[in-house]
PDB file of C-alpha atoms in Angstrom:
ATOM      1  CA  MET A   1      14.713 -21.688  51.460  1.00  0.00           C
ATOM      2  CA  GLY A   2      17.580 -19.561  50.045  1.00  0.00           C
ATOM      3  CA  ILE A   3      16.903 -20.926  46.601  1.00  0.00           C
ATOM      4  CA  PHE A   4      13.490 -19.904  46.585  1.00  0.00           C
ATOM      5  CA  ILE A   5      14.434 -16.226  47.167  1.00  0.00           C
ATOM      6  CA  VAL A   6      16.651 -16.390  44.132  1.00  0.00           C
ATOM      7  CA  ALA A   7      13.968 -17.899  42.252  1.00  0.00           C
ATOM      8  CA  ILE A   8      11.578 -15.217  43.262  1.00  0.00           C
ATOM      9  CA  PHE A   9      14.021 -12.327  42.549  1.00  0.00           C
ATOM     10  CA  ILE A  10      14.685 -13.876  38.967  1.00  0.00           C
ATOM     11  CA  LEU A  11      11.154 -14.173  38.206  1.00  0.00           C
ATOM     12  CA  LEU A  12      10.703 -10.440  39.073  1.00  0.00           C
ATOM     13  CA  ILE A  13      13.398  -9.684  36.586  1.00  0.00           C
ATOM     14  CA  GLY A  14      11.703 -11.580  33.897  1.00  0.00           C
ATOM     15  CA  TYR A  15       8.231  -9.912  34.810  1.00  0.00           C
ATOM     16  CA  LEU A  16      10.223  -6.363  34.817  1.00  0.00           C
ATOM     17  CA  PHE A  17      11.717  -7.411  31.215  1.00  0.00           C
ATOM     18  CA  ILE A  18       8.292  -8.134  29.837  1.00  0.00           C
ATOM     19  CA  SER A  19       6.733  -4.780  31.117  1.00  0.00           C
ATOM     20  CA  MET A  20       9.645  -3.116  29.440  1.00  0.00           C
ATOM     21  CA  ALA A  21       8.598  -4.971  26.196  1.00  0.00           C
ATOM     22  CA  LYS A  22       5.212  -3.904  26.811  1.00  0.00           C
ATOM     23  CA  ILE A  23       6.062  -0.211  26.819  1.00  0.00           C
ATOM     24  CA  SER A  24       8.295  -0.714  23.771  1.00  0.00           C
ATOM     25  CA  GLY A  25       5.020  -2.067  22.044  1.00  0.00           C
ATOM     26  CA  GLU A  26       2.985   0.890  23.078  1.00  0.00           C
ATOM     27  CA  ARG A  27       5.416   3.171  21.972  1.00  0.00           C
ATOM     28  CA  ALA A  28       5.612   1.496  18.353  1.00  0.00           C
ATOM     29  CA  ASN A  29       1.543   1.601  18.415  1.00  0.00           C
ATOM     30  CA  GLU A  30       1.679   5.485  19.017  1.00  0.00           C
ATOM     31  CA  ILE A  31       4.264   6.002  16.247  1.00  0.00           C
ATOM     32  CA  LYS A  32       1.896   3.733  13.807  1.00  0.00           C
ATOM     33  CA  LYS A  33      -1.006   5.807  14.761  1.00  0.00           C
ATOM     34  CA  ILE A  34       1.119   8.949  13.467  1.00  0.00           C
ATOM     35  CA  LEU A  35       2.121   7.668  10.346  1.00  0.00           C
ATOM     36  CA  GLU A  36      -1.117   6.015   9.537  1.00  0.00           C
ATOM     37  CA  ASP A  37      -3.052   9.517   8.910  1.00  0.00           C
ATOM     38  CA  ASN A  38      -1.715   9.666   5.369  1.00  0.00           C
ATOM     39  CA  LYS A  39      -3.965  12.673   4.541  1.00  0.00           C
ATOM     40  CA  ASN A  40      -2.679  14.836   7.254  1.00  0.00           C
ATOM     41  CA  LEU A  41       1.058  13.691   7.095  1.00  0.00           C
ATOM     42  CA  VAL A  42       3.660  16.216   5.368  1.00  0.00           C
ATOM     43  CA  GLU A  43       7.331  15.436   5.230  1.00  0.00           C
ATOM     44  CA  THR A  44       9.842  18.130   5.368  1.00  0.00           C
ATOM     45  CA  GLU A  45      13.554  18.721   6.207  1.00  0.00           C
ATOM     46  CA  GLY A  46      14.340  19.888   9.505  1.00  0.00           C
ATOM     47  CA  THR A  47      17.378  20.219  11.701  1.00  0.00           C
ATOM     48  CA  LEU A  48      18.384  18.303  14.961  1.00  0.00           C
ATOM     49  CA  GLU A  49      21.021  19.463  17.262  1.00  0.00           C
ATOM     50  CA  LEU A  50      22.565  17.517  19.953  1.00  0.00           C
ATOM     51  CA  ILE A  51      22.660  19.657  23.058  1.00  0.00           C
ATOM     52  CA  LYS A  52      23.775  17.067  25.740  1.00  0.00           C
ATOM     53  CA  VAL A  53      24.770  13.538  26.438  1.00  0.00           C
ATOM     54  CA  GLU A  54      23.799  12.169  29.893  1.00  0.00           C
ATOM     55  CA  GLY A  55      24.181   9.068  31.818  1.00  0.00           C
ATOM     56  CA  GLY A  56      26.914   6.245  32.142  1.00  0.00           C
ATOM     57  CA  TRP A  57      28.150   3.490  29.682  1.00  0.00           C
ATOM     58  CA  ARG A  58      24.766   1.627  29.682  1.00  0.00           C
ATOM     59  CA  THR A  59      22.247   4.478  30.630  1.00  0.00           C
ATOM     60  CA  ARG A  60      22.898   7.378  28.295  1.00  0.00           C
ATOM     61  CA  SER A  61      20.263   9.877  27.410  1.00  0.00           C
ATOM     62  CA  PHE A  62      20.526  12.550  24.508  1.00  0.00           C
ATOM     63  CA  ASP A  63      18.956  15.873  24.984  1.00  0.00           C
ATOM     64  CA  VAL A  64      18.189  17.292  21.338  1.00  0.00           C
ATOM     65  CA  LYS A  65      16.717  20.324  19.827  1.00  0.00           C
ATOM     66  CA  ILE A  66      14.471  19.643  16.660  1.00  0.00           C
ATOM     67  CA  GLU A  67      13.387  22.292  14.607  1.00  0.00           C
ATOM     68  CA  PHE A  68      11.395  22.618  11.203  1.00  0.00           C
ATOM     69  CA  LYS A  69       9.001  24.723   9.404  1.00  0.00           C
ATOM     70  CA  ASN A  70       5.537  23.681   8.308  1.00  0.00           C
ATOM     71  CA  GLN A  71       4.050  24.068   5.063  1.00  0.00           C
ATOM     72  CA  ASN A  72       2.984  27.906   6.064  1.00  0.00           C
ATOM     73  CA  GLY A  73       6.658  28.976   6.771  1.00  0.00           C
ATOM     74  CA  LYS A  74       5.913  28.603  10.640  1.00  0.00           C
ATOM     75  CA  VAL A  75       8.868  27.258  12.601  1.00  0.00           C
ATOM     76  CA  PHE A  76       8.535  24.663  15.201  1.00  0.00           C
ATOM     77  CA  SER A  77      11.146  23.904  17.878  1.00  0.00           C
ATOM     78  CA  TYR A  78      11.054  21.208  20.276  1.00  0.00           C
ATOM     79  CA  ASP A  79      13.558  19.821  22.926  1.00  0.00           C
ATOM     80  CA  GLU A  80      13.233  16.152  23.475  1.00  0.00           C
ATOM     81  CA  THR A  81      15.383  13.486  25.341  1.00  0.00           C
ATOM     82  CA  TYR A  82      16.188  10.010  23.631  1.00  0.00           C
ATOM     83  CA  THR A  83      17.653   6.748  24.992  1.00  0.00           C
ATOM     84  CA  PRO A  84      18.835   3.815  23.019  1.00  0.00           C
ATOM     85  CA  SER A  85      15.858   2.066  23.733  1.00  0.00           C
ATOM     86  CA  ASP A  86      13.663   4.817  21.845  1.00  0.00           C
ATOM     87  CA  SER A  87      15.706   5.848  18.845  1.00  0.00           C
ATOM     88  CA  LYS A  88      18.953   4.866  16.929  1.00  0.00           C
ATOM     89  CA  ALA A  89      21.668   5.891  19.298  1.00  0.00           C
ATOM     90  CA  SER A  90      24.439   5.513  16.336  1.00  0.00           C
ATOM     91  CA  PHE A  91      22.815   8.444  14.550  1.00  0.00           C
ATOM     92  CA  LEU A  92      22.647  10.535  17.756  1.00  0.00           C
ATOM     93  CA  TRP A  93      26.372   9.511  18.562  1.00  0.00           C
ATOM     94  CA  LYS A  94      27.245  10.897  14.996  1.00  0.00           C
ATOM     95  CA  CYS A  95      25.549  14.124  15.667  1.00  0.00           C
ATOM     96  CA  GLU A  96      27.751  14.910  18.576  1.00  0.00           C
ATOM     97  CA  ASN A  97      30.043  18.101  17.998  1.00  0.00           C
ATOM     98  CA  LYS A  98      28.554  18.846  14.470  1.00  0.00           C
ATOM     99  CA  GLY A  99      26.017  21.274  15.613  1.00  0.00           C
ATOM    100  CA  LYS A 100      22.899  21.318  13.378  1.00  0.00           C
ATOM    101  CA  VAL A 101      22.399  18.335  11.379  1.00  0.00           C
ATOM    102  CA  ALA A 102      19.728  17.981   8.466  1.00  0.00           C
ATOM    103  CA  VAL A 103      17.001  15.538   9.245  1.00  0.00           C
ATOM    104  CA  THR A 104      13.534  14.561   7.685  1.00  0.00           C
ATOM    105  CA  VAL A 105      10.780  15.145   9.634  1.00  0.00           C
ATOM    106  CA  ILE A 106       7.237  13.834   9.033  1.00  0.00           C
ATOM    107  CA  TYR A 107       4.473  15.891  11.069  1.00  0.00           C
ATOM    108  CA  ASN A 108       0.683  16.213  11.127  1.00  0.00           C
ATOM    109  CA  LYS A 109      -0.099  19.260   9.566  1.00  0.00           C
ATOM    110  CA  ARG A 110      -2.976  19.699  12.025  1.00  0.00           C
ATOM    111  CA  ASN A 111      -1.046  18.946  14.971  1.00  0.00           C
ATOM    112  CA  PRO A 112       2.631  19.538  14.453  1.00  0.00           C
ATOM    113  CA  ASN A 113       3.379  18.469  17.982  1.00  0.00           C
ATOM    114  CA  LYS A 114       3.053  14.804  16.278  1.00  0.00           C
ATOM    115  CA  TYR A 115       6.016  14.155  14.570  1.00  0.00           C
ATOM    116  CA  TYR A 116       8.513  11.561  13.482  1.00  0.00           C
ATOM    117  CA  ILE A 117      12.021  11.700  12.588  1.00  0.00           C
ATOM    118  CA  LYS A 118      13.237   9.117   9.805  1.00  0.00           C
ATOM    119  CA  GLU A 119      16.876   9.174  10.694  1.00  0.00           C
ATOM    120  CA  LEU A 120      16.328   8.026  14.340  1.00  0.00           C
ATOM    121  CA  GLU A 121      14.142   4.938  13.017  1.00  0.00           C
ATOM    122  CA  GLU A 122      12.201   4.874  16.402  1.00  0.00           C
ATOM    123  CA  LEU A 123       9.432   2.460  14.982  1.00  0.00           C
ATOM    124  CA  LYS A 124      12.097   0.057  13.971  1.00  0.00           C
ATOM    125  CA  VAL A 125      13.855   0.398  17.323  1.00  0.00           C
ATOM    126  CA  ASN A 126      10.796   0.033  19.304  1.00  0.00           C
ATOM    127  CA  GLU A 127       9.250  -2.950  17.339  1.00  0.00           C
ATOM    128  CA  ASN A 128      12.801  -4.684  17.810  1.00  0.00           C
ATOM    129  CA  SER A 129      12.971  -4.096  21.505  1.00  0.00           C
ATOM    130  CA  LYS A 130       9.432  -5.357  21.991  1.00  0.00           C
ATOM    131  CA  ILE A 131      10.370  -8.678  20.665  1.00  0.00           C
ATOM    132  CA  ALA A 132      13.880  -8.789  22.164  1.00  0.00           C
ATOM    133  CA  LEU A 133      12.875  -7.854  25.746  1.00  0.00           C
ATOM    134  CA  ALA A 134       9.817 -10.222  25.720  1.00  0.00           C
ATOM    135  CA  ILE A 135      12.183 -13.353  24.773  1.00  0.00           C
ATOM    136  CA  ILE A 136      14.563 -12.106  27.694  1.00  0.00           C
ATOM    137  CA  GLY A 137      12.007 -11.758  30.088  1.00  0.00           C
ATOM    138  CA  GLY A 138      10.485 -15.263  29.275  1.00  0.00           C
ATOM    139  CA  LEU A 139      13.842 -16.859  29.561  1.00  0.00           C
ATOM    140  CA  TYR A 140      14.079 -15.310  33.131  1.00  0.00           C
ATOM    141  CA  ILE A 141      10.890 -16.410  33.894  1.00  0.00           C
ATOM    142  CA  LEU A 142      11.754 -19.916  32.691  1.00  0.00           C
ATOM    143  CA  ALA A 143      14.893 -20.028  34.610  1.00  0.00           C
ATOM    144  CA  GLY A 144      13.024 -18.829  37.898  1.00  0.00           C
ATOM    145  CA  LEU A 145      10.475 -21.801  37.361  1.00  0.00           C
ATOM    146  CA  CYS A 146      13.453 -24.130  36.932  1.00  0.00           C
ATOM    147  CA  THR A 147      15.024 -22.740  40.001  1.00  0.00           C
ATOM    148  CA  ILE A 148      11.854 -23.638  41.813  1.00  0.00           C
ATOM    149  CA  TYR A 149      11.599 -27.039  40.489  1.00  0.00           C
ATOM    150  CA  VAL A 150      15.134 -27.720  41.420  1.00  0.00           C
ATOM    151  CA  GLY A 151      14.441 -26.470  44.900  1.00  0.00           C
ATOM    152  CA  ILE A 152      11.518 -28.583  45.487  1.00  0.00           C
ATOM    153  CA  LYS A 153      13.181 -31.801  44.109  1.00  0.00           C
TER     154      LYS A 153
END
């Protein structure tokens, strides 16, 4: 009976990984939608300032402040939180104790709330996470099914 409890636990872990892969895929699709609207996209220079790093060794989050000017000279400022599963953590680590760092911002001129920072490579990270997490989840589910098979036999 104990082996079936372990198998169910392994299957749940697999399902969790596949759910996380789905979330990464949805984020990647959102970013693609922002970048597909070529006629309203504007690329500009902005700044990124790392405000705070929170969390432990595996669960870090980076609180950043992003500022850029639109084509009319109006300054937009956003406070965001990024995790290594959202963005390129190595770039964020390089920003620590550097103050404001220059970044390239691509934004929608009709809605500046929709922006993308090239250096964080969010699209690439989410696409890779989607694939890796789905594979890991599939392997966990396969391990759970094998455990059930061994328990029955």
